[in-house]
XYZ file of C-alpha atoms in Angstrom:
295
model
C 72.088 76.952 84.377
C 74.941 74.566 85.484
C 74.777 74.407 88.154
C 78.177 75.803 90.056
C 80.565 75.440 93.458
C 80.476 77.611 95.942
C 82.719 80.539 94.479
C 84.482 80.333 98.684
C 85.418 76.501 97.722
C 87.354 77.756 94.859
C 88.748 80.676 96.315
C 89.800 78.689 98.688
C 91.485 76.286 96.453
C 93.171 79.376 94.366
C 94.893 81.041 97.181
C 96.434 77.322 99.130
C 97.150 76.730 95.120
C 99.489 79.230 95.090
C 100.326 80.300 98.642
C 101.605 76.374 98.916
C 99.967 76.886 102.618
C 96.871 76.039 104.461
C 97.668 78.371 106.920
C 99.159 81.078 104.844
C 96.157 80.806 102.233
C 93.982 81.554 106.080
C 96.021 84.329 107.175
C 95.057 86.228 103.968
C 91.357 85.120 103.792
C 90.746 85.640 107.641
C 89.680 82.393 108.476
C 90.720 79.559 110.260
C 92.904 77.126 109.085
C 90.047 74.150 109.233
C 87.540 76.461 107.878
C 89.982 76.655 104.999
C 90.379 73.238 104.303
C 86.585 72.707 104.293
C 85.926 74.820 101.834
C 88.833 73.211 99.835
C 87.879 69.901 100.906
C 83.691 70.280 99.423
C 85.525 71.594 95.949
C 87.336 68.420 95.622
C 83.983 66.474 96.837
C 81.429 68.692 93.694
C 84.473 67.321 91.278
C 85.010 64.228 92.506
C 88.652 63.226 92.364
C 91.879 65.324 95.367
C 92.880 68.556 94.075
C 96.361 68.299 96.381
C 99.484 66.192 97.479
C 99.045 67.082 101.035
C 102.492 67.172 102.831
C 103.782 67.791 106.287
C 104.093 71.587 106.439
C 102.125 72.150 102.590
C 99.704 71.015 99.797
C 101.536 70.469 96.450
C 99.051 70.846 93.583
C 98.801 67.383 91.738
C 98.070 67.406 87.746
C 94.733 67.816 88.199
C 94.707 71.057 90.773
C 97.028 71.956 87.972
C 94.593 71.587 84.794
C 92.250 73.299 87.211
C 94.525 75.752 88.018
C 94.956 77.038 84.666
C 91.613 76.807 83.532
C 90.140 78.921 85.841
C 92.739 81.737 85.952
C 92.075 83.394 83.646
C 87.951 83.411 83.949
C 89.244 84.410 87.709
C 90.923 87.423 86.802
C 88.221 88.571 84.540
C 85.235 87.974 87.238
C 87.215 90.643 89.254
C 88.691 92.814 86.383
C 84.363 93.423 86.346
C 84.064 94.436 89.545
C 86.958 96.668 90.102
C 85.270 98.655 87.467
C 82.971 98.585 88.331
C 83.666 99.393 91.627
C 85.928 102.248 90.933
C 84.803 105.905 89.974
C 84.556 106.375 86.243
C 87.793 109.355 86.946
C 89.201 107.060 89.246
C 92.535 104.568 88.472
C 93.175 102.084 91.050
C 96.563 99.926 91.354
C 97.801 97.267 93.736
C 101.101 97.224 94.744
C 102.908 94.928 96.277
C 106.194 95.860 96.976
C 108.951 95.333 99.247
C 109.120 97.221 103.169
C 112.514 98.907 102.098
C 112.050 99.982 99.040
C 108.586 101.755 99.592
C 110.456 103.420 102.426
C 113.594 103.799 100.248
C 113.282 104.948 96.447
C 108.934 104.371 96.028
C 107.909 106.723 99.276
C 110.502 110.193 98.835
C 109.160 109.396 94.484
C 104.891 109.405 94.892
C 104.869 113.204 95.614
C 105.329 113.183 91.197
C 103.593 110.346 90.123
C 100.498 112.655 91.533
C 101.668 115.730 89.958
C 101.800 113.457 86.902
C 98.668 111.158 87.224
C 96.395 112.423 89.694
C 93.711 110.542 88.291
C 95.531 106.998 89.637
C 95.705 105.546 93.721
C 97.743 102.505 94.762
C 97.120 100.504 96.979
C 100.171 99.630 98.370
C 100.667 96.424 100.426
C 103.923 95.168 102.920
C 102.765 92.081 103.364
C 105.202 89.846 101.257
C 104.271 87.193 98.537
C 103.503 89.529 95.924
C 104.852 87.218 93.768
C 101.995 83.860 95.138
C 99.289 87.000 94.478
C 99.461 88.098 91.604
C 96.469 88.684 90.394
C 95.002 87.605 93.743
C 95.548 90.313 96.231
C 98.420 92.377 94.267
C 98.472 93.587 90.800
C 101.989 94.230 90.019
C 104.313 93.147 93.076
C 108.329 94.710 93.146
C 110.703 92.081 94.449
C 113.676 91.190 94.353
C 115.389 87.965 92.453
C 117.852 86.160 90.433
C 115.396 85.802 88.354
C 111.664 85.828 87.640
C 109.473 82.576 85.500
C 108.979 83.752 82.151
C 105.311 82.963 82.127
C 104.855 86.330 84.235
C 105.732 89.480 82.659
C 109.230 91.404 84.597
C 111.410 94.529 84.182
C 115.028 95.036 85.697
C 114.757 98.042 87.761
C 118.175 98.240 89.530
C 121.780 95.866 89.660
C 123.529 96.438 92.423
C 126.417 95.245 95.370
C 126.832 93.412 97.805
C 128.321 95.312 101.254
C 129.752 94.503 104.363
C 127.502 97.008 107.016
C 128.837 97.486 110.001
C 128.326 99.850 113.024
C 131.058 103.113 112.664
C 131.431 102.486 116.849
C 131.609 98.650 116.839
C 134.524 99.347 114.192
C 135.885 102.582 116.666
C 136.262 99.417 119.591
C 137.463 96.498 117.369
C 139.323 97.406 113.590
C 137.834 95.216 111.165
C 140.561 95.623 108.226
C 140.290 91.528 107.299
C 137.416 89.712 106.268
C 138.879 86.790 108.206
C 137.908 88.742 111.262
C 133.671 87.888 110.591
C 134.456 84.552 111.751
C 133.976 86.398 115.468
C 131.436 88.232 115.227
C 126.889 87.227 113.616
C 126.107 88.211 110.380
C 122.791 89.435 109.551
C 121.729 87.589 106.128
C 118.197 88.799 104.846
C 115.473 86.003 103.743
C 114.404 87.157 100.229
C 118.751 87.183 99.933
C 119.848 84.259 100.955
C 123.051 84.627 98.808
C 124.776 87.528 99.540
C 127.374 86.015 101.727
C 127.228 83.279 99.576
C 128.193 85.523 97.406
C 130.380 88.143 99.301
C 133.123 85.743 100.970
C 133.328 83.981 97.611
C 134.603 87.426 95.420
C 136.772 87.694 99.253
C 138.648 84.323 98.372
C 136.789 82.627 101.012
C 134.754 80.250 101.141
C 134.976 78.940 104.210
C 134.598 81.394 106.095
C 131.842 80.981 107.843
C 130.629 83.726 110.973
C 130.433 82.520 114.695
C 126.577 83.197 114.296
C 123.990 84.284 111.294
C 120.999 85.332 112.359
C 117.809 86.038 109.932
C 115.769 88.791 109.661
C 112.260 89.545 107.049
C 112.891 93.203 107.283
C 116.075 95.704 105.746
C 115.786 98.317 107.468
C 115.574 95.992 111.118
C 118.579 94.084 109.497
C 119.915 98.068 109.207
C 119.249 99.729 112.560
C 120.242 95.886 113.703
C 123.641 96.419 112.509
C 123.583 100.320 113.893
C 123.421 99.285 117.545
C 126.449 96.673 116.784
C 124.056 92.856 116.660
C 126.025 92.335 114.219
C 127.196 92.902 109.952
C 124.854 93.182 107.658
C 124.603 91.645 103.802
C 122.727 94.130 101.716
C 122.937 95.885 98.569
C 124.771 98.815 97.778
C 121.349 101.456 97.522
C 120.127 99.715 100.849
C 123.174 101.612 102.827
C 123.383 104.153 99.644
C 120.184 104.707 100.517
C 119.974 104.677 104.530
C 121.216 107.788 104.839
C 122.362 107.064 108.421
C 125.307 107.828 110.812
C 125.690 105.451 112.272
C 127.090 102.611 110.217
C 129.560 102.041 107.282
C 130.674 99.359 104.834
C 133.637 97.238 105.799
C 136.765 96.403 103.740
C 135.832 98.251 100.228
C 135.196 95.672 98.131
C 133.805 95.684 95.344
C 131.058 92.714 95.379
C 128.651 91.957 92.034
C 125.054 91.155 93.476
C 122.988 88.148 92.027
C 119.859 90.282 93.050
C 118.390 92.443 91.427
C 114.243 94.641 92.702
C 112.254 93.535 89.594
C 108.817 95.299 88.727
C 106.889 91.959 87.636
C 102.812 90.943 86.904
C 100.518 88.837 84.908
C 101.376 89.783 80.773
C 97.310 90.258 80.532
C 97.987 93.555 83.467
C 100.599 95.498 80.854
C 96.731 95.808 78.851
C 94.763 97.891 81.429
C 95.790 100.928 81.957
C 96.206 101.946 85.725
C 99.719 99.314 85.714
C 100.766 101.052 81.963
C 101.011 105.162 83.058
C 102.469 103.051 87.388
C 104.832 101.087 85.276
C 106.297 103.692 82.207
C 106.568 106.409 85.496
C 108.629 103.677 87.809
C 111.208 102.941 84.913
C 111.429 106.759 84.026
C 111.913 107.701 87.739
C 114.937 105.009 88.812
C 116.429 105.614 85.348
C 116.194 102.395 85.075
C 115.236 102.642 80.677
C 118.249 100.724 79.772
C 118.952 98.026 82.988
């Protein structure tokens, strides 16, 4: 039998390749960065050539690294499926879902009772840790992500279309009536890191392309953004659905402007995953539950 490199070295290589960072990959695998680096280097020594272009803050696959990842991805998926089938009960279907926390709170959790009634055999492992696209096939099976477009190499289905709202505290507006978008130059803009273009799109629609807020604060949690806005810490630029689903009496929409968002929520997975029953059941249920059949 031909000698193979340690599976731990291959695992380390795949994580770094998909996340582009030793630190991020080490956190995923619960290893120290030096330990993970040693595993990657062990694979490079085994193969006899470097697999990454090493930069100050990140690593990027070189040509040989891309070739290797392309050749082993299918084998790794097959191995993962085999282990999953052997470890699961014969009547149990399990799906590892990566989802944004605010979408999970507002859209998914209120509907999961219906999913359980329809498919009691289907169980979800819900992961809100982020980097869903990078971890498809390696930690999660399907993801619900925010984006403009999705890599055509993946299977994707748009789940919604939205508008951008400027959202502020009712108390702030009562204290400082906001009737002109130019007043935002005196306030802090609250922006989600996954939607950096929301304020740009909004100010363009307002006819103020050069408007700059007094400051910009970035968040990686939509729920925390809404709370910050409710406490009067700034004006949040978020999606209409975020505002409507929050049902928070402390919040108000500003300026009554209709601005089409370039961001949508997407269901994404590797194409082969749609051949698996858990992904198909969840996909079909989600599209129907959200009324996204014609989006």
